Every structure is written in structure tokens, then in C-alpha cells.
Short mmCIF file of C-alpha atoms in Angstrom, two decimals:
data_model
loop_
_atom_site.label_atom_id
_atom_site.label_comp_id
_atom_site.label_asym_id
_atom_site.label_seq_id
_atom_site.Cartn_x
_atom_site.Cartn_y
_atom_site.Cartn_z
CA MET A 894 -34.23 -18.51 -53.67
CA LYS A 895 -36.12 -17.78 -56.88
CA LYS A 896 -33.99 -18.51 -59.93
CA ILE A 897 -34.43 -20.11 -63.32
CA LEU A 898 -32.16 -23.13 -62.94
CA ASN A 899 -32.05 -26.90 -62.71
CA ASN A 900 -29.45 -28.12 -60.25
CA PRO A 901 -27.49 -25.32 -58.52
CA GLN A 902 -24.33 -27.41 -58.87
CA HIS A 903 -24.76 -27.41 -62.66
CA TYR A 904 -25.51 -23.69 -62.90
CA VAL A 905 -22.22 -22.57 -64.45
CA ASP A 906 -21.79 -25.46 -66.87
CA GLU A 907 -25.34 -25.26 -68.17
CA MET A 908 -24.90 -21.50 -68.60
CA LEU A 909 -21.71 -22.07 -70.59
CA ASP A 910 -23.45 -24.66 -72.78
CA GLY A 911 -26.25 -22.21 -73.54
CA LEU A 912 -23.84 -19.34 -74.20
CA CYS A 913 -21.88 -21.32 -76.79
CA LEU A 914 -25.03 -22.69 -78.43
CA ALA A 915 -26.41 -19.16 -78.78
CA HIS A 916 -23.08 -17.74 -79.96
CA PRO A 917 -21.26 -20.36 -82.07
CA GLN A 918 -18.27 -18.06 -82.50
CA LEU A 919 -17.41 -19.22 -78.97
CA GLN A 920 -16.64 -22.72 -77.75
CA ARG A 921 -15.74 -24.52 -74.54
CA GLN A 922 -12.36 -26.11 -73.98
CA GLY A 923 -10.37 -27.41 -71.02
CA ASP A 924 -10.70 -30.62 -69.03
CA ASP A 925 -14.04 -29.53 -67.52
CA GLY A 926 -15.09 -27.16 -70.30
CA ARG A 927 -14.28 -24.15 -68.13
CA VAL A 928 -12.32 -22.29 -70.81
CA ILE A 929 -14.13 -20.10 -73.36
CA VAL A 930 -12.25 -19.45 -76.60
CA ARG A 931 -12.93 -18.03 -80.01
CA SER A 932 -14.04 -20.87 -82.30
CA ARG A 933 -11.61 -19.85 -85.02
CA GLY A 934 -8.71 -20.34 -82.66
CA ALA A 935 -5.61 -18.31 -81.96
CA VAL A 936 -4.50 -15.81 -84.58
CA PRO A 937 -0.99 -16.65 -85.81
CA GLY A 938 1.46 -13.87 -85.01
CA LYS A 939 -0.95 -11.93 -82.79
CA VAL A 940 -0.49 -11.43 -79.07
CA GLY A 941 -3.09 -13.50 -77.25
CA ILE A 942 -5.09 -11.84 -74.46
CA VAL A 943 -6.48 -14.01 -71.69
CA THR A 944 -8.68 -13.14 -68.75
CA GLY A 945 -10.42 -15.10 -66.04
CA GLY A 946 -12.71 -14.81 -63.08
CA GLY A 947 -15.77 -16.11 -61.34
CA SER A 948 -19.15 -16.55 -62.96
CA GLY A 949 -22.07 -14.35 -62.01
CA HIS A 950 -20.78 -11.16 -63.61
CA LEU A 951 -21.81 -11.43 -67.28
CA PRO A 952 -20.78 -9.92 -69.57
CA VAL A 953 -17.52 -9.78 -67.51
CA PHE A 954 -15.41 -11.84 -67.82
CA LEU A 955 -16.08 -14.48 -70.47
CA GLY A 956 -18.52 -12.31 -72.43
CA TYR A 957 -15.70 -10.23 -73.93
CA VAL A 958 -14.04 -13.08 -75.80
CA GLY A 959 -14.31 -11.97 -79.40
CA GLU A 960 -12.76 -10.18 -82.34
CA GLY A 961 -10.67 -7.16 -81.35
CA LEU A 962 -11.08 -8.05 -77.67
CA LEU A 963 -10.07 -11.17 -75.71
CA ASP A 964 -8.90 -14.51 -77.06
CA ALA A 965 -9.80 -16.76 -74.13
CA CYS A 966 -11.21 -16.78 -70.61
CA ALA A 967 -10.79 -19.18 -67.69
CA VAL A 968 -14.11 -19.55 -65.87
CA GLY A 969 -14.66 -20.15 -62.16
CA ASN A 970 -17.77 -21.00 -60.19
CA VAL A 971 -20.07 -18.14 -59.16
CA PHE A 972 -17.95 -15.53 -57.37
CA ALA A 973 -14.96 -17.92 -57.32
CA GLY A 974 -11.73 -17.63 -59.26
CA PRO A 975 -10.74 -20.05 -62.04
CA ARG A 976 -8.47 -23.03 -61.43
CA MET A 977 -4.79 -22.80 -62.35
CA ASP A 978 -5.19 -25.59 -64.92
CA ASP A 979 -7.92 -23.63 -66.65
CA CYS A 980 -5.76 -20.49 -66.66
CA MET A 981 -3.04 -22.51 -68.36
CA ALA A 982 -5.48 -24.01 -70.87
CA ALA A 983 -6.80 -20.55 -71.74
CA MET A 984 -3.27 -19.27 -72.29
CA ARG A 985 -2.36 -22.19 -74.54
CA ALA A 986 -5.57 -21.68 -76.55
CA ALA A 987 -4.78 -17.98 -77.02
CA ASP A 988 -1.14 -18.42 -78.00
CA GLY A 989 -0.55 -17.52 -81.63
CA GLY A 990 3.22 -17.49 -81.27
CA ALA A 991 3.65 -13.86 -80.19
CA GLY A 992 3.15 -14.38 -76.47
CA VAL A 993 0.18 -14.02 -74.15
CA LEU A 994 -1.02 -11.16 -71.95
CA GLN A 995 -2.89 -12.06 -68.76
CA LEU A 996 -5.40 -9.24 -68.21
CA TYR A 997 -7.71 -9.62 -65.23
CA GLY A 998 -9.21 -8.05 -62.11
CA ASN A 999 -7.19 -7.62 -58.94
CA TYR A 1000 -8.51 -10.45 -56.74
CA GLY A 1001 -6.45 -12.76 -54.55
CA GLY A 1002 -7.49 -16.12 -56.00
CA ASP A 1003 -7.15 -14.90 -59.56
CA ARG A 1004 -3.69 -13.46 -58.85
CA MET A 1005 -2.45 -16.68 -57.29
CA ASN A 1006 -3.64 -18.98 -60.06
CA PHE A 1007 -2.62 -16.73 -62.94
CA ASP A 1008 0.82 -16.20 -61.37
CA MET A 1009 1.34 -19.96 -61.08
CA ALA A 1010 0.07 -20.51 -64.62
CA ALA A 1011 2.51 -17.90 -65.93
CA GLU A 1012 5.44 -19.57 -64.12
CA MET A 1013 4.54 -22.97 -65.54
CA LEU A 1014 4.14 -21.80 -69.14
CA GLU A 1015 7.21 -19.59 -69.08
CA LEU A 1016 9.17 -22.73 -68.21
CA GLU A 1017 7.75 -24.20 -71.43
CA GLY A 1018 9.01 -21.17 -73.37
CA MET A 1019 5.82 -19.10 -73.70
CA PRO A 1020 6.40 -15.33 -73.36
CA VAL A 1021 3.90 -14.05 -70.78
CA ALA A 1022 3.02 -10.59 -69.43
CA SER A 1023 0.49 -9.77 -66.73
CA VAL A 1024 -1.63 -6.67 -66.06
CA ARG A 1025 -4.13 -6.44 -63.21
CA VAL A 1026 -6.91 -3.88 -63.33
CA ALA A 1027 -7.61 -2.15 -60.00
CA ASP A 1028 -10.11 0.61 -60.75
CA ASP A 1029 -12.48 0.51 -57.75
CA VAL A 1030 -11.72 3.69 -55.80
CA ALA A 1031 -13.91 2.60 -52.87
CA SER A 1032 -11.80 -0.46 -52.06
CA ALA A 1033 -8.56 1.25 -50.97
CA PRO A 1034 -7.09 4.77 -50.80
CA ALA A 1035 -5.11 6.13 -53.74
CA GLU A 1036 -1.78 5.59 -52.00
CA GLN A 1037 -2.65 1.87 -51.74
CA ARG A 1038 -4.02 1.50 -55.24
CA GLU A 1039 -2.38 -1.91 -55.67
CA LYS A 1040 -4.96 -3.24 -53.18
CA ARG A 1041 -8.00 -2.05 -55.12
CA ARG A 1042 -10.48 -4.39 -56.76
CA GLY A 1043 -11.00 -4.64 -60.51
CA VAL A 1044 -14.58 -3.86 -61.53
CA ALA A 1045 -16.37 -2.45 -64.59
CA GLY A 1046 -13.35 -0.44 -65.74
CA LEU A 1047 -12.03 -3.77 -67.00
CA VAL A 1048 -14.28 -3.32 -70.02
CA PHE A 1049 -12.38 -0.28 -71.30
CA VAL A 1050 -9.03 -1.98 -70.70
CA TYR A 1051 -10.12 -5.12 -72.55
CA LYS A 1052 -11.17 -2.98 -75.51
CA ALA A 1053 -7.98 -0.92 -75.67
CA ALA A 1054 -5.62 -3.88 -75.24
CA GLY A 1055 -7.60 -6.01 -77.67
CA ALA A 1056 -7.40 -3.33 -80.36
CA LYS A 1057 -3.67 -2.88 -79.77
CA ALA A 1058 -3.07 -6.60 -80.17
CA ALA A 1059 -5.28 -6.78 -83.27
CA ALA A 1060 -3.15 -4.03 -84.83
CA GLY A 1061 -0.08 -6.29 -84.64
CA ALA A 1062 1.70 -4.80 -81.62
CA SER A 1063 4.27 -6.84 -79.71
CA LEU A 1064 3.68 -8.38 -76.29
CA VAL A 1065 5.68 -5.60 -74.63
CA GLU A 1066 3.67 -2.96 -76.50
CA VAL A 1067 0.31 -4.55 -75.68
CA ALA A 1068 1.20 -4.95 -71.99
CA THR A 1069 2.45 -1.36 -71.80
CA LEU A 1070 -0.76 -0.11 -73.36
CA ALA A 1071 -2.88 -2.24 -71.03
CA ARG A 1072 -1.11 -0.73 -67.99
CA LYS A 1073 -1.65 2.74 -69.41
CA ALA A 1074 -5.36 2.02 -69.92
CA ALA A 1075 -5.73 0.54 -66.43
CA ASP A 1076 -4.03 3.60 -64.93
CA ALA A 1077 -6.45 5.90 -66.79
CA VAL A 1078 -9.72 4.44 -65.45
CA ARG A 1079 -11.52 4.76 -62.12
CA SER A 1080 -14.85 3.26 -60.97
CA ILE A 1081 -17.25 3.24 -58.04
CA GLY A 1082 -20.55 1.46 -57.42
CA VAL A 1083 -23.66 1.55 -55.24
CA ALA A 1084 -25.82 -1.41 -54.21
CA LEU A 1085 -29.52 -1.34 -53.33
CA THR A 1086 -30.15 -5.06 -52.83
CA PRO A 1087 -28.12 -8.24 -52.35
CA CYS A 1088 -27.87 -11.11 -54.78
CA VAL A 1089 -28.17 -14.87 -54.33
CA VAL A 1090 -25.33 -17.28 -55.13
CA PRO A 1091 -27.02 -20.45 -56.46
CA GLU A 1092 -24.83 -22.87 -54.51
CA SER A 1093 -25.65 -21.20 -51.19
CA GLY A 1094 -29.29 -20.40 -51.94
CA LYS A 1095 -29.33 -17.29 -49.75
CA ALA A 1096 -28.69 -13.58 -50.02
CA SER A 1097 -25.04 -12.53 -50.04
CA PHE A 1098 -25.72 -9.81 -47.44
CA GLU A 1099 -28.63 -8.04 -45.78
CA ILE A 1100 -29.70 -4.45 -46.36
CA ALA A 1101 -32.89 -2.63 -45.41
CA ASP A 1102 -35.36 -1.61 -48.12
CA SER A 1103 -34.74 2.04 -47.23
CA GLU A 1104 -30.92 1.78 -47.43
CA LEU A 1105 -28.12 1.65 -49.98
CA GLU A 1106 -24.47 0.70 -49.70
CA PHE A 1107 -22.14 3.25 -51.28
CA GLY A 1108 -18.95 1.79 -52.71
CA MET A 1109 -19.91 -1.88 -52.46
CA GLY A 1110 -17.89 -4.36 -54.53
CA ILE A 1111 -19.27 -6.75 -57.13
CA HIS A 1112 -19.17 -9.69 -54.70
CA GLY A 1113 -20.88 -7.81 -51.90
CA GLU A 1114 -17.67 -6.48 -50.34
CA PRO A 1115 -18.38 -3.65 -47.88
CA GLY A 1116 -18.46 -0.12 -49.24
CA ILE A 1117 -17.63 3.30 -47.79
CA TRP A 1118 -20.94 3.90 -46.03
CA ARG A 1119 -24.42 2.50 -45.63
CA GLY A 1120 -27.37 4.85 -45.19
CA PRO A 1121 -30.72 6.11 -46.46
CA LEU A 1122 -31.55 6.11 -50.16
CA LYS A 1123 -30.57 9.26 -52.06
CA SER A 1124 -31.80 10.82 -55.26
CA ALA A 1125 -30.16 9.80 -58.53
CA ASP A 1126 -28.58 13.24 -58.92
CA ALA A 1127 -27.12 13.15 -55.41
CA LEU A 1128 -25.70 9.68 -56.03
CA ALA A 1129 -24.16 10.66 -59.36
CA ASP A 1130 -22.60 13.74 -57.77
CA GLU A 1131 -21.08 11.77 -54.91
CA MET A 1132 -19.82 9.00 -57.20
CA LEU A 1133 -18.10 11.53 -59.45
CA ASP A 1134 -16.68 13.32 -56.40
CA HIS A 1135 -14.78 10.11 -55.60
CA VAL A 1136 -13.73 9.29 -59.17
CA LEU A 1137 -12.84 12.54 -60.93
CA PRO A 1138 -10.15 14.00 -58.63
CA GLU A 1139 -7.82 11.04 -59.16
CA LEU A 1140 -7.95 11.48 -62.95
CA GLN A 1141 -6.81 15.12 -62.73
CA LEU A 1142 -9.11 16.19 -65.52
CA ALA A 1143 -8.93 19.68 -66.98
CA HIS A 1144 -11.21 21.77 -69.18
CA GLY A 1145 -11.24 20.28 -72.68
CA ASP A 1146 -10.15 16.76 -71.64
CA ARG A 1147 -11.95 13.81 -73.19
CA VAL A 1148 -13.27 10.79 -71.33
CA ALA A 1149 -15.07 7.51 -71.85
CA LEU A 1150 -17.97 7.08 -69.43
CA LEU A 1151 -19.63 3.79 -68.51
CA VAL A 1152 -22.87 3.78 -66.53
CA ASN A 1153 -23.28 0.12 -65.65
CA SER A 1154 -26.09 -1.94 -64.15
CA LEU A 1155 -25.02 -4.39 -61.46
CA GLY A 1156 -27.74 -6.72 -62.67
CA ALA A 1157 -31.31 -5.73 -61.80
CA THR A 1158 -31.21 -1.97 -62.30
CA PRO A 1159 -33.11 -1.09 -65.49
CA LEU A 1160 -31.86 1.04 -68.34
CA GLU A 1161 -34.30 3.80 -67.45
CA GLU A 1162 -32.51 4.38 -64.14
CA LEU A 1163 -29.09 4.13 -65.75
CA TYR A 1164 -30.02 6.90 -68.17
CA ILE A 1165 -31.14 9.08 -65.27
CA LEU A 1166 -27.66 8.61 -63.76
CA TYR A 1167 -26.02 9.27 -67.13
CA ARG A 1168 -28.03 12.47 -67.51
CA ARG A 1169 -26.65 13.88 -64.28
CA ALA A 1170 -23.09 12.66 -64.92
CA ARG A 1171 -23.17 14.37 -68.32
CA GLN A 1172 -24.38 17.61 -66.72
CA VAL A 1173 -21.52 17.54 -64.18
CA LEU A 1174 -18.88 16.82 -66.80
CA ASP A 1175 -20.27 19.51 -69.09
CA GLU A 1176 -20.00 22.02 -66.25
CA HIS A 1177 -16.29 21.17 -65.94
CA GLY A 1178 -15.72 21.39 -69.70
CA ILE A 1179 -14.99 17.66 -69.94
CA VAL A 1180 -16.10 15.97 -73.16
CA ILE A 1181 -17.61 12.46 -73.23
CA THR A 1182 -16.57 10.87 -76.51
CA HIS A 1183 -17.25 7.18 -75.72
CA PRO A 1184 -20.47 6.76 -73.70
CA LEU A 1185 -21.66 3.31 -72.65
CA VAL A 1186 -24.91 2.64 -70.77
CA GLY A 1187 -26.12 -0.85 -69.93
CA ARG A 1188 -25.12 -4.17 -68.36
CA TYR A 1189 -21.38 -4.56 -68.85
CA ALA A 1190 -20.22 -5.97 -65.48
CA THR A 1191 -22.86 -7.36 -63.13
CA SER A 1192 -23.28 -9.09 -59.78
CA MET A 1193 -25.99 -11.65 -60.48
CA GLU A 1194 -29.37 -9.95 -59.80
CA MET A 1195 -28.05 -7.21 -57.54
CA ALA A 1196 -29.86 -3.89 -57.88
CA GLY A 1197 -27.35 -1.08 -58.16
CA ALA A 1198 -25.08 0.69 -60.58
CA SER A 1199 -21.50 1.74 -61.11
CA LEU A 1200 -19.77 4.61 -62.89
CA SER A 1201 -16.46 4.19 -64.68
CA VAL A 1202 -14.51 7.08 -66.18
CA MET A 1203 -11.44 6.70 -68.42
CA LYS A 1204 -9.29 9.72 -69.24
CA LEU A 1205 -8.45 9.59 -72.93
CA ASP A 1206 -5.54 10.64 -75.07
CA GLU A 1207 -5.33 10.19 -78.84
CA GLU A 1208 -4.10 6.61 -78.57
CA LEU A 1209 -6.73 5.41 -76.12
CA ALA A 1210 -9.52 7.18 -77.97
CA GLY A 1211 -8.47 5.54 -81.22
CA LEU A 1212 -8.28 2.09 -79.66
CA LEU A 1213 -11.75 2.39 -78.11
CA ALA A 1214 -13.09 3.33 -81.54
CA ALA A 1215 -11.43 0.39 -83.34
CA PRO A 1216 -13.67 -2.41 -84.64
CA ALA A 1217 -14.59 -5.19 -82.21
CA ASP A 1218 -17.25 -7.82 -81.85
CA CYS A 1219 -18.34 -10.13 -79.06
CA PRO A 1220 -21.76 -11.41 -77.98
CA PHE A 1221 -22.40 -8.41 -75.73
CA TRP A 1222 -20.70 -5.46 -77.43
CA SER A 1223 -19.87 -4.50 -81.00
CA VAL A 1224 -17.94 -1.52 -82.34
CA ARG A 1225 -18.18 -0.95 -86.09
#
């Protein structure tokens, strides 16, 4: 294992210390400091939005705590869900009196702990709504979409829901919008190399230098197929072939497109993928109005990339364009 660290057991907490020192608009809370909140606290009268998940995916999940986005995040160990107590602490920190929306990826440990946290705080009188993002088309067929994983499409849902809440919408309205945004986005990824979880000190899976895994999840979950490397254009075509049909796009429709690095893939290669994706969408008469290219949802140092496409209407387009600011993404 080659990593810049001290003690692997302190990896997450030292990362959180550094994050908050570099970005003082964020601070740690919770019994073990595993809750990231906005330093200015909850906004009175605004719906609070809380997420949570394992470390190792920056900027997801904690990196999107900020103005016009999320209010708090419960943080787990690398590739491990947050504790129930931290989910509760995040929800309390985000509560400005208008209720709290839990908005997170569709993973078993996260579901269990957020569900228990919601039950506990509802008993205390806090209004709570929950929306799970399940955008990874490779992880289950369309007719079993409730089983799909939440991956980089979370970013678009965070942005839309955060803007809706910032505009003063009610908890019901914010939750309804978040479900609409989650239903409008699809993603798929490809992995070229494994990554190393610090606590284990070894690669998360094995793959030959000449191979890629098509459809792999952000924790190394198996994809659709494993085989020889393909050209960037061939990969982009196949990724879009899996994503676009479910969105039922027509000539003249608008989309947001995210070309995302899973960690080690450089921007140069992401732009090569974006180039081909833009060509394909242009050929279908589909307009990209909100392009994003970069590291938005990673898997430690995994080499690979994902594509996320969100079908837009006037409301979603407006919410993606609304002002927002966090350490990793600003919209002016």
C-alpha cells in the first residue's frame, strides 16, 4: 500500500480535521466528530437536508455540505455507512424548524441507520422525509430499480433539492422535488484499476492491466462484464446505450451531463469521454445545458469514470442554475 497517511485507523478523522481547517465554513460535530455541518448552523425556517455515507468518495458525500446544497452529513469509515447516532446528530444540526429531508444513496447500511434515526427523531416531534437515490443502471434492471445503487447522480439531486429548500419550499415540496430529480437521472461507470482501503492495506479487487470492468460500483461491486480495454469512443457509446433509453429522451430535450472521475482518471481523459458523449447527444438532437467534468464522486484512487445524465424540465434546469457554494463546487 502506497498512501500519504499516518495511522490507517486515524485516516478518516485526520482527513476531516484537515477538511475543516482548509474550509472553515465547515465544522465537525457529534460525539466522535463524525458529523460535518455548516459553521453558521441551521437556517431558521428552512428545510434541512442531511446526507451520509462512507468515506473514500470525496467530494461525495460530505463535500456537498454548503450554501444552497446540504446542511449536514453523517460520516462513516472508508466504504462503511455512518452510525445511527451520527445520522441523528446530523439531523438535529440541520433542523431549522421546518423539518429535515434525508437524502442519500441506496445502500443497505445507510438505509438501516437512517430509517432508525428517522423513527427516533419523529418520536421527538421532528418532521422527517426520506429520499434514496438509485441511479446506477448497471446494478439492477429497470423493473427492479429500487435495488439499484446510488452513485454520481447524487450530485444533481443534492443541487436540485438544496436549491428548492433554499427558496423556502416546505418539507413535502422539497421531498417531492428530490424524488422527481432522482427519477430523472441515470448513471453508469467503468473501472480500470482497483483501489486500496487504508484499514485493509490491500486492493479491493484484482483486474488485469489489459482489462476493464464495465458497470462496476463505487465500492468495487461487480459490473455487467469484464473484458479487454476499449477505445474512449466505444466506451462512451456503450455507456450511453445503457443510460439514455431509460430517460426516454426526444429531439430537443435538455439534459445535464456529468463525466466523473472515479479518482485517478485525469481530466484529459474525461474530456475525451465528454467529447464523444456530446457528439452522440448532438446526433439525437439532445441539448446539454449543464455540463460537469471532473471529480464529483470518487472511489479512492480507482482509475475509471462514470457518466450521469439528468433529463431536465424548466423546474430542474432552474434549480441546477441557482446559486450554491461548497468546497468542491460553486454555482454563481
